[in-house]
Coordinates of C-alpha atoms and ligand atoms in Angstrom, one line a residue:
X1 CA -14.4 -27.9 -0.3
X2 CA -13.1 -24.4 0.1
X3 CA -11.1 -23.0 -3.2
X4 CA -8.8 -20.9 -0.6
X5 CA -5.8 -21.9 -0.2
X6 CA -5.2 -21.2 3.9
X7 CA -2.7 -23.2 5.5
X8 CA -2.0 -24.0 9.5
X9 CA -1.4 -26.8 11.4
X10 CA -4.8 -27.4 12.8
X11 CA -6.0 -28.3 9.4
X12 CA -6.9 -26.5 5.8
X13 CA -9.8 -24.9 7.7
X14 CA -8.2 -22.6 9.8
X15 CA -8.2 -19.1 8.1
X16 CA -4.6 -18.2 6.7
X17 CA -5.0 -14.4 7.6
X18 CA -7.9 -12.8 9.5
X19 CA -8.4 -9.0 10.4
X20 CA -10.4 -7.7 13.1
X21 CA -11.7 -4.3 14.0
X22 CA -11.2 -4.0 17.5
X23 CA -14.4 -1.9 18.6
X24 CA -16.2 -1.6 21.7
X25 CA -13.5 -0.6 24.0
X26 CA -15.6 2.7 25.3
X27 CA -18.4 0.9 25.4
X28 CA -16.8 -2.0 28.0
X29 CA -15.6 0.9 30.2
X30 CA -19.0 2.6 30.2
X31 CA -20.7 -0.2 31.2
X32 CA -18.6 -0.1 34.8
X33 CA -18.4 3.7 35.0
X34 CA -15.1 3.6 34.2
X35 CA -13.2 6.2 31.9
X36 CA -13.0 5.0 28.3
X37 CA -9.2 4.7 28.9
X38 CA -9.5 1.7 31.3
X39 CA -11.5 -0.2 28.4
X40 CA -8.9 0.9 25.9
X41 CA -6.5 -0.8 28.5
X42 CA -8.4 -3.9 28.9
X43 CA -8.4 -3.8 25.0
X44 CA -4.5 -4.5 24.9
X45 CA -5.1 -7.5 27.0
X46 CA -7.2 -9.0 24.8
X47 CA -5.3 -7.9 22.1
X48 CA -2.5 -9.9 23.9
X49 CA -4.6 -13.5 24.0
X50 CA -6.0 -13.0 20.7
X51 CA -2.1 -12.8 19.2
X52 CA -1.3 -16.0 21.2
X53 CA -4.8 -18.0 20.5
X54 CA -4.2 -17.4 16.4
X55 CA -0.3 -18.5 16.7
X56 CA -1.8 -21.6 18.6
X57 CA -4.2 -22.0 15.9
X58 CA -2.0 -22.0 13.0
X59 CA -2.9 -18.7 11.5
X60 CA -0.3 -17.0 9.9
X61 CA -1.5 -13.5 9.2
X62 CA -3.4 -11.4 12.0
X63 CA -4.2 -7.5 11.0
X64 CA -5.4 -5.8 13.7
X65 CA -7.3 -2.1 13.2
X66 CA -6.3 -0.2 16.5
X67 CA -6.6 3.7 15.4
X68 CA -8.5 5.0 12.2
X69 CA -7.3 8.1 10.1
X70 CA -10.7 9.2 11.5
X71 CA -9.9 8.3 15.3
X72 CA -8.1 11.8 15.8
X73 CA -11.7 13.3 15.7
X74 CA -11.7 12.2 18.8
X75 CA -12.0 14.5 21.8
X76 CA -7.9 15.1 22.5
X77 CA -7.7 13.9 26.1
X78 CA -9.0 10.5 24.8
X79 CA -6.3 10.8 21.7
X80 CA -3.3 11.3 23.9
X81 CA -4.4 9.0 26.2
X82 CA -4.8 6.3 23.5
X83 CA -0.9 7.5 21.8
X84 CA 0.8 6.9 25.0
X85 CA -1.2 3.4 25.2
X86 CA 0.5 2.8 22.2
X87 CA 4.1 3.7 23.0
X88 CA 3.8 1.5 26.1
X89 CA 2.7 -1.0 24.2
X90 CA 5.5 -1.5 21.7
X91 CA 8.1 0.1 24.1
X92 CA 6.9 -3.4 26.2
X93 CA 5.2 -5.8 24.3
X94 CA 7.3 -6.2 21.1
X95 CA 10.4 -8.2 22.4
X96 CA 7.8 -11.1 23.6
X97 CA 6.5 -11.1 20.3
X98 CA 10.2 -11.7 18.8
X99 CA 10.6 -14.5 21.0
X100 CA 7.3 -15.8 20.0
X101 CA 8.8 -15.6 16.6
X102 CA 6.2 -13.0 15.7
X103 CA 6.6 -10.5 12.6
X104 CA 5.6 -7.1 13.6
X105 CA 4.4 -4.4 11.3
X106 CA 2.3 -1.1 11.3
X107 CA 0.6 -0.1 8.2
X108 CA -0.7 3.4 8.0
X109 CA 0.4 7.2 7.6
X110 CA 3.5 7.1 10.2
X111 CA 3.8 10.7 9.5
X112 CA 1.0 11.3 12.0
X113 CA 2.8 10.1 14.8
X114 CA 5.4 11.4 16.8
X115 CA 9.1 11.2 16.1
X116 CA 9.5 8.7 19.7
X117 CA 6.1 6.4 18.2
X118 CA 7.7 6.1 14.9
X119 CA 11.5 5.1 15.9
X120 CA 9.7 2.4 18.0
X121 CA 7.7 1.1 15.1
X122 CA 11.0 1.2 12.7
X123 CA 12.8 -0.5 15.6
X124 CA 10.6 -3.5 16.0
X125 CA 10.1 -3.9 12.6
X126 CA 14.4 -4.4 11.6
X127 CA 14.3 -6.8 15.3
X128 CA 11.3 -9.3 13.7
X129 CA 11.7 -9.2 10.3
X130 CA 12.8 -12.4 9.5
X131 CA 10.5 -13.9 11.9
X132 CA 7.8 -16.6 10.5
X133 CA 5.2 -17.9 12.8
X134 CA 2.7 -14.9 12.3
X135 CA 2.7 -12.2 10.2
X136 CA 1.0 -9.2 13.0
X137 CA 0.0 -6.2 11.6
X138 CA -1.4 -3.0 13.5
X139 CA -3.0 -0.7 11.0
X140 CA -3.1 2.7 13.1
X141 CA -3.7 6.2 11.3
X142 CA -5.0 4.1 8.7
X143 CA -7.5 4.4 6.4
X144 CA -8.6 2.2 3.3
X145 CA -9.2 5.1 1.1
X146 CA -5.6 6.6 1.7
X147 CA -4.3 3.3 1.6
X148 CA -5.9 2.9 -2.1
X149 CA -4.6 6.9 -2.9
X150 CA -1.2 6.3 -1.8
X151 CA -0.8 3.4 -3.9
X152 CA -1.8 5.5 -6.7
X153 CA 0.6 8.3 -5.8
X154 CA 3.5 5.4 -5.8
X155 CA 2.8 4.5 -9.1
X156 CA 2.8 7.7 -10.6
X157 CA 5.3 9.4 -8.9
X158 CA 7.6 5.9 -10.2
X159 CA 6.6 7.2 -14.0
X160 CA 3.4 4.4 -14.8
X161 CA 0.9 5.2 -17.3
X162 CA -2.3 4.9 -17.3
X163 CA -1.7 1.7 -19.2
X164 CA 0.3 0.9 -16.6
X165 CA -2.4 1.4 -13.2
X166 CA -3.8 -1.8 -13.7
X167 CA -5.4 -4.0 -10.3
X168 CA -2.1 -5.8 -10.3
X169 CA 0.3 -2.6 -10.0
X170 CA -2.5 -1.6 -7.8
X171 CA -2.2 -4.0 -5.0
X172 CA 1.3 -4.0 -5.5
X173 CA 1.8 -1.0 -4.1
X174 CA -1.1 -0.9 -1.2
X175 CA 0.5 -1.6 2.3
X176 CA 0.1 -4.8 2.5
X177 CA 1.6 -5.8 -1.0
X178 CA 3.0 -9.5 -0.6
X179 CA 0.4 -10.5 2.5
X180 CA -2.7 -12.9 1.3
X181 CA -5.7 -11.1 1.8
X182 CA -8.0 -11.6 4.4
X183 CA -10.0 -14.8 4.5
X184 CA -12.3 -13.9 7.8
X185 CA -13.0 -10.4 9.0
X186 CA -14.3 -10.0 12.7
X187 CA -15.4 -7.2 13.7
X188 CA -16.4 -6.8 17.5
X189 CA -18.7 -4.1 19.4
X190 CA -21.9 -4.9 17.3
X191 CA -21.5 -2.5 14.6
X192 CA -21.8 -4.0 10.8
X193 CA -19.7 -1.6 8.8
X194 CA -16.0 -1.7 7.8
X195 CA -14.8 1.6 8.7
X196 CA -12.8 2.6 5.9
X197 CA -10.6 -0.5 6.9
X198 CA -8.6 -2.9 4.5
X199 CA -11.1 -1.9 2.1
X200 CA -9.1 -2.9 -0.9
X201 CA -8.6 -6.5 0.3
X202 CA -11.9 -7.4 1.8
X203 CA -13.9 -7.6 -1.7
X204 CA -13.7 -11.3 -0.9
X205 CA -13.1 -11.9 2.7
X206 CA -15.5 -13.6 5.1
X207 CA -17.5 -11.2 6.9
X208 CA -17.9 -12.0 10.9
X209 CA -19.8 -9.6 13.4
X210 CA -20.3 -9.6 17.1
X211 CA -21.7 -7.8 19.8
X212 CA -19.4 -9.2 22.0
X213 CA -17.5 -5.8 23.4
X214 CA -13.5 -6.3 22.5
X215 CA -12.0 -6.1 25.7
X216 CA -14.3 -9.4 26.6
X217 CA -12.9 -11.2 23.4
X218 CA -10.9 -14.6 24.1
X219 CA -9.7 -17.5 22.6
X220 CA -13.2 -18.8 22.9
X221 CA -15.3 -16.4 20.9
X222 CA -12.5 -15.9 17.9
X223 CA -13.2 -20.0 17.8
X224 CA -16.7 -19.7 17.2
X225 CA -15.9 -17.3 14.7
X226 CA -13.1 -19.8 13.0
X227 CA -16.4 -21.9 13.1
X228 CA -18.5 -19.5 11.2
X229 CA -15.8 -19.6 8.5
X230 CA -15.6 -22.9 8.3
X231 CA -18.9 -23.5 7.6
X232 CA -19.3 -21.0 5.1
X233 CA -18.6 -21.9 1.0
X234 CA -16.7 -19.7 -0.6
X235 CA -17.2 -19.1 -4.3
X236 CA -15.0 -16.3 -5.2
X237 CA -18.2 -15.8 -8.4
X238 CA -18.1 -19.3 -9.1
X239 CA -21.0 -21.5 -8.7
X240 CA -22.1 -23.8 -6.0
X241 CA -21.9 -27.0 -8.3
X242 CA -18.1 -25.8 -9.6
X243 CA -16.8 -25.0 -6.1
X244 CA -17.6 -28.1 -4.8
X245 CA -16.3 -29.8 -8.3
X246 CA -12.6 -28.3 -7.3
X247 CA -10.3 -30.6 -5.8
Ligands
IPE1 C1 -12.2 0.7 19.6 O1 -13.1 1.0 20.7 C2 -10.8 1.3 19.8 C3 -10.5 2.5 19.0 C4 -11.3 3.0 18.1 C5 -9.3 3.1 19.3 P1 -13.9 2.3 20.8 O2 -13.1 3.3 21.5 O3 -14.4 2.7 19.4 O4 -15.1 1.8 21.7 P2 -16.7 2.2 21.5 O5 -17.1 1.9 20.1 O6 -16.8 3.7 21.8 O7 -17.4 1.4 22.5
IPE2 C1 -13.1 1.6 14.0 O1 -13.8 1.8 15.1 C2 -11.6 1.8 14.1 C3 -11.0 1.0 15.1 C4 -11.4 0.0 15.8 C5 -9.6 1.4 15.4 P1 -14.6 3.2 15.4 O2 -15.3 3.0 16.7 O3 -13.7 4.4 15.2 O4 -15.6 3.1 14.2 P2 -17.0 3.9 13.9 O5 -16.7 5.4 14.1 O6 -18.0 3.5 14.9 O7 -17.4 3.6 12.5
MG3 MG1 -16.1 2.3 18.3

């Protein structure tokens, strides 16, 4: 017996929030001489099954990493190219997610975007507030590290002492204050590193890597990785004999 908490209505298995680092895009498109846009495209897609599979499933946080504070190295054809992917997307995606009863946020330095990227993210964050079937977060120009210094910068800009900066005031402040944390992390495109994700909140999430390239990944593989998940005993520095004591 797991001594999580996650709820859904397939059953106490099902991971209450998972996050995913969406890699491989460039990769996919490379593979069919195709410019790493196209992948980037075919990326949204899944992106777009993924949302619907973990709404099916019960799950009722999915954080998403779709550009890194590290991404605008990134040759600037390919940068653009990926902002006005981005636009598109919420200028047409986000009212089927409201109907799908879907909460929409972005977590990340907004500041870095521009002025027509951030009124859309305010916008479809007021429409889907209240909304309760899944929590959807994209982090984009996000970065664990600032996440972790920003938090910090709250707290003392608000007057706290050092007293004060304690793990609880901490968290309390990071960008996803309020949200469980993660209880499985996928990350796609065969690489086994976090990428100054949610770095904050995956000291005890699940780790789950595959080479499977993002744009090729369906309702299918993200159940093999619920599978992993479930198989696995989490003791949160407890032992084997008093997890399995726990009711
Ligand atoms: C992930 O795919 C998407 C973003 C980082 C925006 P990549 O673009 O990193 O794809 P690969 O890793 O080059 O295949
Ligand atoms: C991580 O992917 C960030 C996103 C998926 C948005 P990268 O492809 O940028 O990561 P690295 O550079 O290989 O670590
Ligand atoms: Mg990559």
């Amino acid at each position: 017996m797991k001594t999580s908490s996650p709820s859904g209505a397939h059953g106490a298995d099902v991971p209450r929030h998972i996050a995913i680092i969406m890699d491989g895009n460039g990769r996919w498109a490379k593979r069919r001489l195709m410019p790493r846009v196209a992948g980037h495209r075919k990326g949204v897609e899944a992106l777009r099954g993924v949302i619907r599979a973990c709404a099916e499933r019960g799950v009722s946080h999915l954080t998403v990493f779709a550009f890194s504070s590290e991404n605008w190295r990134r040759p600037q054809e390919e940068v653009t190219l990926l902002m006005e992917l981005f636009m598109r997307a919420l200028e047409n995606e986000v009212a089927k997610l409201h109907e799908n009863g879907i909460r929409f946020r972005v977590i990340g330095d907004l500041s870095g975007f521009s002025e027509r990227i951030q009124t859309l993210i305010h916008d479809a964050q007021s429409l889907t507030r209240n909304n309760t079937r899944l929590t959807f977060t994209v982090a984009a120009n996000y970065g664990g590290r600032w996440d972790v210094a920003q938090a910090v910068k709250k707290l003392v800009a608000a007057g706290a002492t050092a007293e004060e900066i304690d793990e609880d005031a901490l968290s309390r402040h990071l960008s996803m204050a309020g949200e469980p944390e993660p209880d499985l992390f996928i990350r796609t495109g065969g690489e086994q590193r976090i990428s100054n994700f949610l770095l904050w909140q995956l000291a005890y999430t699940e780790l789950y890597f595959t080479d499977a390239l993002w744009p090729d990944f369906d309702a299918k593989q993200l159940d093999a990785a619920i599978a992993s998940y479930r198989a696995r005993e989490r003791r949160f520095g407890r032992t084997s004999e008093q997890v399995q004591t726990v009711s």
